[in-house]
Short mmCIF file of C-alpha atoms in Angstrom, two decimals:
data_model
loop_
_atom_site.label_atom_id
_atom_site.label_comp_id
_atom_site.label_asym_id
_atom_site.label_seq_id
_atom_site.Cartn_x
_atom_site.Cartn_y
_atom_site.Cartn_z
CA UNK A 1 81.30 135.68 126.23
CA UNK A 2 81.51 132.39 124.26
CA UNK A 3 78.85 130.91 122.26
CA UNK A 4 77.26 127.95 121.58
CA UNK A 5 74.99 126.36 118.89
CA UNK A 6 73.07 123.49 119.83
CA UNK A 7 71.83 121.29 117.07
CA UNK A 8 69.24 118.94 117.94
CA UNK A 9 65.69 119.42 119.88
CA UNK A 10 65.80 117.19 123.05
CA UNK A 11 66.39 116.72 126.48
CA UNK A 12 69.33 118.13 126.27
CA UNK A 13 69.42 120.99 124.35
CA UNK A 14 66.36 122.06 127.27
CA UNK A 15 68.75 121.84 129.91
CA UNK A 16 71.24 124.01 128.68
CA UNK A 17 69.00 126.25 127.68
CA UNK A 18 67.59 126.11 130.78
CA UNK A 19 71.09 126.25 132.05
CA UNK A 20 72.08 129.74 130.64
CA UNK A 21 68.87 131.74 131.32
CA UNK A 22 68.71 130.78 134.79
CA UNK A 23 72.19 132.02 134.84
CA UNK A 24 74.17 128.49 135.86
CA UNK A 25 75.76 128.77 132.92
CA UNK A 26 77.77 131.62 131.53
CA UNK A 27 77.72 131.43 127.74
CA UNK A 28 75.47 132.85 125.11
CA UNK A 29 73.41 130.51 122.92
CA UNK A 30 73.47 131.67 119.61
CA UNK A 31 71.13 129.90 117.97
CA UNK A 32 69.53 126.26 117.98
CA UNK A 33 69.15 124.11 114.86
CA UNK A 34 67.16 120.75 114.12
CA UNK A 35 67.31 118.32 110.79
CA UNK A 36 63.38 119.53 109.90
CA UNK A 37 62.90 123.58 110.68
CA UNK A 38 59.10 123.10 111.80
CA UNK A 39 59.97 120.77 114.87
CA UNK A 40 62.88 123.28 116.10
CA UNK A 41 60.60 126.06 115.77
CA UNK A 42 58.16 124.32 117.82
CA UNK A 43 60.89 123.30 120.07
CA UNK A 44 61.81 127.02 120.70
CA UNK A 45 58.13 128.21 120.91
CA UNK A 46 57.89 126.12 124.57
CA UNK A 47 60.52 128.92 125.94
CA UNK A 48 59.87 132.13 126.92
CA UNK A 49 62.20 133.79 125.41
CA UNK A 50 63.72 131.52 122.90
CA UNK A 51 67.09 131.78 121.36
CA UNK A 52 66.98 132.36 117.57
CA UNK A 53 66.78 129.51 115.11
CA UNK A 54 69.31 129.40 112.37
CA UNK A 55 69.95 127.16 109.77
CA UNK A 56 73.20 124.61 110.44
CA UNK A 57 75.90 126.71 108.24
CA UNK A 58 74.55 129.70 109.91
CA UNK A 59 74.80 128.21 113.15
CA UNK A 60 78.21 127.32 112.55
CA UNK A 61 79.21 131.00 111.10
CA UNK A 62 77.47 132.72 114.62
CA UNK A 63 78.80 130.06 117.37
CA UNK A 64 82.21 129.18 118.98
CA UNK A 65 81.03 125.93 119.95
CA UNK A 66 78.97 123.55 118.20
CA UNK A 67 77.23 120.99 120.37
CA UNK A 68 75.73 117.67 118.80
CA UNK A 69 72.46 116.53 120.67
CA UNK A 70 70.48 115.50 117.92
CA UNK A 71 72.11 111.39 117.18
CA UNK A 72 74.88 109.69 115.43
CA UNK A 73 73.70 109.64 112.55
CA UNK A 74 74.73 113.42 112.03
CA UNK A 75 77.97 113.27 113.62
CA UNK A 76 80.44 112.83 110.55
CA UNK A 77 78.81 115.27 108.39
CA UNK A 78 78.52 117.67 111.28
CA UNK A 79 82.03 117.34 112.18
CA UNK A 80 83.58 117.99 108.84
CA UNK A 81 81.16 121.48 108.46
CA UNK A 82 82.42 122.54 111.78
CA UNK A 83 86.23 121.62 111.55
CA UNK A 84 86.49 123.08 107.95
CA UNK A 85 85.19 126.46 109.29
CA UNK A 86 87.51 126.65 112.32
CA UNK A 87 85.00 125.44 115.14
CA UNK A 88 85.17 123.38 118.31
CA UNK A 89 82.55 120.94 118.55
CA UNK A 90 81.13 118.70 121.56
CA UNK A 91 79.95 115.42 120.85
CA UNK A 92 77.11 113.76 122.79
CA UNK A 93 76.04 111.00 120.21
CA UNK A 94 79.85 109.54 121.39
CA UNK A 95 79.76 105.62 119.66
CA UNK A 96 79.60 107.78 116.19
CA UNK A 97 83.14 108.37 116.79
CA UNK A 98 83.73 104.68 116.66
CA UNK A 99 82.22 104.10 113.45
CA UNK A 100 83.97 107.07 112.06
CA UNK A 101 87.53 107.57 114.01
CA UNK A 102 88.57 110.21 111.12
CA UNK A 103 86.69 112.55 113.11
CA UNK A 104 89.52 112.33 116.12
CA UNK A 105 92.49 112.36 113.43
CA UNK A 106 90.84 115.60 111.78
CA UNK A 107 90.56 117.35 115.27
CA UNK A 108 93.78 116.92 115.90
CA UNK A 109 95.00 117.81 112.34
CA UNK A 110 92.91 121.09 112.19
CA UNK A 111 92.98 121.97 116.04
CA UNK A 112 89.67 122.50 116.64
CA UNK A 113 88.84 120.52 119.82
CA UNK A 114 86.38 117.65 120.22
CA UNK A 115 84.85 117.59 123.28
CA UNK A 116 83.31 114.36 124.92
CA UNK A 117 81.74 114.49 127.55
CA UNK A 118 81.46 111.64 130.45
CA UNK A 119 77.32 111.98 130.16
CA UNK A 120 75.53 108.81 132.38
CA UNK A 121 79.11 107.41 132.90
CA UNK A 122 81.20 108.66 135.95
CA UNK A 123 84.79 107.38 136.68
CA UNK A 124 86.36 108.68 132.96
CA UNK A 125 88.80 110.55 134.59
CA UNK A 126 90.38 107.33 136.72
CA UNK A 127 90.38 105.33 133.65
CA UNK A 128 92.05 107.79 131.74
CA UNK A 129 94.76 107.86 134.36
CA UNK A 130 95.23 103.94 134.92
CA UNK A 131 95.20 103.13 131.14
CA UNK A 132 98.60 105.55 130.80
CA UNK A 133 100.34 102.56 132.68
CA UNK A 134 99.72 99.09 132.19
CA UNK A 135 96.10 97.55 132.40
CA UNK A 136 95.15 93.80 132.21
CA UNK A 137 91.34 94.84 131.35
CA UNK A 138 88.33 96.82 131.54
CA UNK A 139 85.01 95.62 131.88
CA UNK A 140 81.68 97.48 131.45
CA UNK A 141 78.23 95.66 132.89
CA UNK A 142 75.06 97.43 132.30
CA UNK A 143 71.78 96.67 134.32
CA UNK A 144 68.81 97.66 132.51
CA UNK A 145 64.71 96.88 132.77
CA UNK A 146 63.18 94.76 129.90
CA UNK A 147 61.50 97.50 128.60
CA UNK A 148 64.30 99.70 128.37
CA UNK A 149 66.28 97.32 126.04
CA UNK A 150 63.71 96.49 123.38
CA UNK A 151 63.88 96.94 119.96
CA UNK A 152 67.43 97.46 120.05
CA UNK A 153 68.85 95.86 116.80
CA UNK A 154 70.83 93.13 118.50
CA UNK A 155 67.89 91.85 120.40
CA UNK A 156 66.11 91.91 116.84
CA UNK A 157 68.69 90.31 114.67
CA UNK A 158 68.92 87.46 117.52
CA UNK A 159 65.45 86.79 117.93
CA UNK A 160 65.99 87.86 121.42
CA UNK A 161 62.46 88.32 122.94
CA UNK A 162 62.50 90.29 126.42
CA UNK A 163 58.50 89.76 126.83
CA UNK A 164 57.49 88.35 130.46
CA UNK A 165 60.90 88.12 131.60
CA UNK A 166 60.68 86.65 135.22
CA UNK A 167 64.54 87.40 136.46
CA UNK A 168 67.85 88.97 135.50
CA UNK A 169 68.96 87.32 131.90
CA UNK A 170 72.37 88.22 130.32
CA UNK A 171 71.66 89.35 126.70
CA UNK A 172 74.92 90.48 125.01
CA UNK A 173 78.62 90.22 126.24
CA UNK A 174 81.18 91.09 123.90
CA UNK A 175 83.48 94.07 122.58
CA UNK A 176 82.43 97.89 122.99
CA UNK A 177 82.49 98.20 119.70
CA UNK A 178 80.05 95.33 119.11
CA UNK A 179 77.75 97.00 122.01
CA UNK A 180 77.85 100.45 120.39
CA UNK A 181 76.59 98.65 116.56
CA UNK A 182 73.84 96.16 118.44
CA UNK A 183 73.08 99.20 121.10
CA UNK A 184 72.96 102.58 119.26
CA UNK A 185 71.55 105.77 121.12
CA UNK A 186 69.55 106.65 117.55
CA UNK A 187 66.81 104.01 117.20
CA UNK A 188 63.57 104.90 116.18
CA UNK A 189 61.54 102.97 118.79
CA UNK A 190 59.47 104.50 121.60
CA UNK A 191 61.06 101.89 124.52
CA UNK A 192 64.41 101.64 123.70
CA UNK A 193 67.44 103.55 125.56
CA UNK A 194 70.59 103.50 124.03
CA UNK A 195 73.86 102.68 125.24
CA UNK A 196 76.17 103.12 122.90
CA UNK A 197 77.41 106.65 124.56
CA UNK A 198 78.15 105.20 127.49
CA UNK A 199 79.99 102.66 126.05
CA UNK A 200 82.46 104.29 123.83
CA UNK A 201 83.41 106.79 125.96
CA UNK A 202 84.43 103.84 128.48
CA UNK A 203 86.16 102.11 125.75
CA UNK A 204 88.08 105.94 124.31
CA UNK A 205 89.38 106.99 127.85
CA UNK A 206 90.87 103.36 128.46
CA UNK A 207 92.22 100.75 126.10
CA UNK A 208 90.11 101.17 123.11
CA UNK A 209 86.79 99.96 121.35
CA UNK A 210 88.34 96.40 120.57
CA UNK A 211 89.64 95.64 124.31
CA UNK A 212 86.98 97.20 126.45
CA UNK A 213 84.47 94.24 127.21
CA UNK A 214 80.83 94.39 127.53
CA UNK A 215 77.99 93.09 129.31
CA UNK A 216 74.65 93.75 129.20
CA UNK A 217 71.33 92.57 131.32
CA UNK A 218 68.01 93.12 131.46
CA UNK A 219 66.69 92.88 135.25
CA UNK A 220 62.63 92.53 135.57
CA UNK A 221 61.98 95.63 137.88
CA UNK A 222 64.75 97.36 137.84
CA UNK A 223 63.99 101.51 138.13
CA UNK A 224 67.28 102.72 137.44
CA UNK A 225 69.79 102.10 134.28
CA UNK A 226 73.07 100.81 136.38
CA UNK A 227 76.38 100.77 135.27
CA UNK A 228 79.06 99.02 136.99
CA UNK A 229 82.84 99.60 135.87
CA UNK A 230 85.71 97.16 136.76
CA UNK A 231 89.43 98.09 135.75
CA UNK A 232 92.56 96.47 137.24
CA UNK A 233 96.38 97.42 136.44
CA UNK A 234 99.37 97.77 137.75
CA UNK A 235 97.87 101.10 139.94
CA UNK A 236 95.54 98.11 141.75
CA UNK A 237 91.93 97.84 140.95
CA UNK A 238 89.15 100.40 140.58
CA UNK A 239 85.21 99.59 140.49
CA UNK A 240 83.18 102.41 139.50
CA UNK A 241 79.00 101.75 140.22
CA UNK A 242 76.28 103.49 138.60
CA UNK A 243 72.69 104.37 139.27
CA UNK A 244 71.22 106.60 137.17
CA UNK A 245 67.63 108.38 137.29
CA UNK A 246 65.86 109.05 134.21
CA UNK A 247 64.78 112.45 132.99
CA UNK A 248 61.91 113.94 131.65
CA UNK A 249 62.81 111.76 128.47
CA UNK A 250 63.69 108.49 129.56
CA UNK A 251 66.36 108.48 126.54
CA UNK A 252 68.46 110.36 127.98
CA UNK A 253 69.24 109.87 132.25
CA UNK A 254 69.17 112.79 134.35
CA UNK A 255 73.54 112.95 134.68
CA UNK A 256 73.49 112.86 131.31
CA UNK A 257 72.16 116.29 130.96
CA UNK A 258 73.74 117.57 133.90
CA UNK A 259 77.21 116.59 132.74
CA UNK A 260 76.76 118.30 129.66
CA UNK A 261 75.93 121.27 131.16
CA UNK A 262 79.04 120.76 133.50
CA UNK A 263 81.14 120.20 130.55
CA UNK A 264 80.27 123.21 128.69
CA UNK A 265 80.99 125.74 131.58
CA UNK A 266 84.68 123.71 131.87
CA UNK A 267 85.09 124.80 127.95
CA UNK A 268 84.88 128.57 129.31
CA UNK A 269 86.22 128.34 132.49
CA UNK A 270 90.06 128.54 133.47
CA UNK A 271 90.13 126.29 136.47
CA UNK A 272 89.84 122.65 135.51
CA UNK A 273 89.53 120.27 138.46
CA UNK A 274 90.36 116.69 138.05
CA UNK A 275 92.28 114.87 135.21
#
């Protein structure tokens, strides 16, 4: 049975642990890891009947797969530790790969696979078909509340103040590339969800970081974080629309999770449905 190390303490890692001791999921978790021992050992103590916690190079040495839920700000480093020993490794923290692209070429010089999964964003696999022919663009608008945007650095460096907003206000439109370094996922502030995910894994399964545009609003009200995908081509036109839920940590949307969970049990599983 394959294993999997999970590094980070979050929404995430719950749900697959949840995942494979209710059985949904047929891998063995060989350990869990955190930057800071004491909060994945408190992590672990909510289950009951934990899986072991290891330090990161032991976690590397025991698992198959390494999968990053913990932020971008570990991604490089974590990449080149489980590359050099011979290890697969999933991604969720995706606009890291942006910032660091070397992480792609290395994967594909070493042949240990990078996994990315689709997380709050459905539609990856029609954009990753359309974009092998030719496509005139691809267009990304995100709907989010107020509250779910502040404190993101763009907002901040603009003196963009969200505060009482009475209706829908456009706040950034520009590159996904530009999104993913004004939206990151790994913000230290209570309120604010990032996007940056979302974003470059849009912008890798079409035409790139630099092409792929962005839009984002805040909507007074809004309940859900919605997503609405526009790509047109020489196959026609595709629109992909979004509405996701929120989890138990409003960080991270309920598909999120669930596709992760999906996309480990494709690693292990022969049949592979869709492109």
């Amino acid at each position: 049975m394959k294993s999997i190390g999970i590094v980070g303490c979050g929404a995430i890692g719950r749900a697959l642990i949840a995942a494979v001791t209710s059985g949904q999921l047929a891998v063995r978790i060989a350990g869990v890891t955190s930057r800071t021992e004491k909060s994945a050992r408190d992590f672990l103590g909510t289950f009951a009947s934990p899986p072991p916690y290891m330090s990161l190079s032991e976690l590397i040495t025991a698992a198959d797969l390494i999968v990053e839920a913990a932020g971008g700000a570990v991604v490089q480093s974590l990449a080149e530790q489980a590359f050099a020993a011979g290890k697969d490794l999933m991604v969720i923290s995706v606009g890291a790969l942006l910032e660091h692209p070397e992480i792609i070429k290395k994967s594909r010089q070493s042949g240990c696979r990078l996994y990315v999964p689709s997380g709050a964003i459905a539609g990856l696999d029609g954009i990753k078909s359309a974009c092998v022919g030719a496509v005139s663009h691809v267009t990304m608008t995100t709907r989010k509340p107020p509250n779910g945007l502040e404190g993101a650095p763009y907002l901040v460096q603009n003196a963009i103040s969200l505060v009482g907003l009475q209706e829908e206000k456009e706040v950034f439109s520009g590159t996904a590339r530009e999104a993913c370094r004004g939206f990151p996922a790994n913000v230290n502030v209570s309120s604010w969800r990032g996007i940056g995910s979302g974003v470059a894994a849009v912008s890798l399964a079409g035409i790139g970081p630099d092409r792929t545009r962005i839009r984002i609003i805040a909507v007074p009200g809004l309940k859900r974080n919605c997503h609405d995908i526009e790509v047109e081509g020489e196959f026609g036109r595709l629109h992909v629309h979004i509405e996701n839920v929120p989890s138990e940590n409003p960080k991270t949307g309920k598909l999120t999770a669930l596709s992760i969970i999906r996309s480990v049990q494709d690693v292990v599983d022969p049949v592979r449905i869709g492109t």
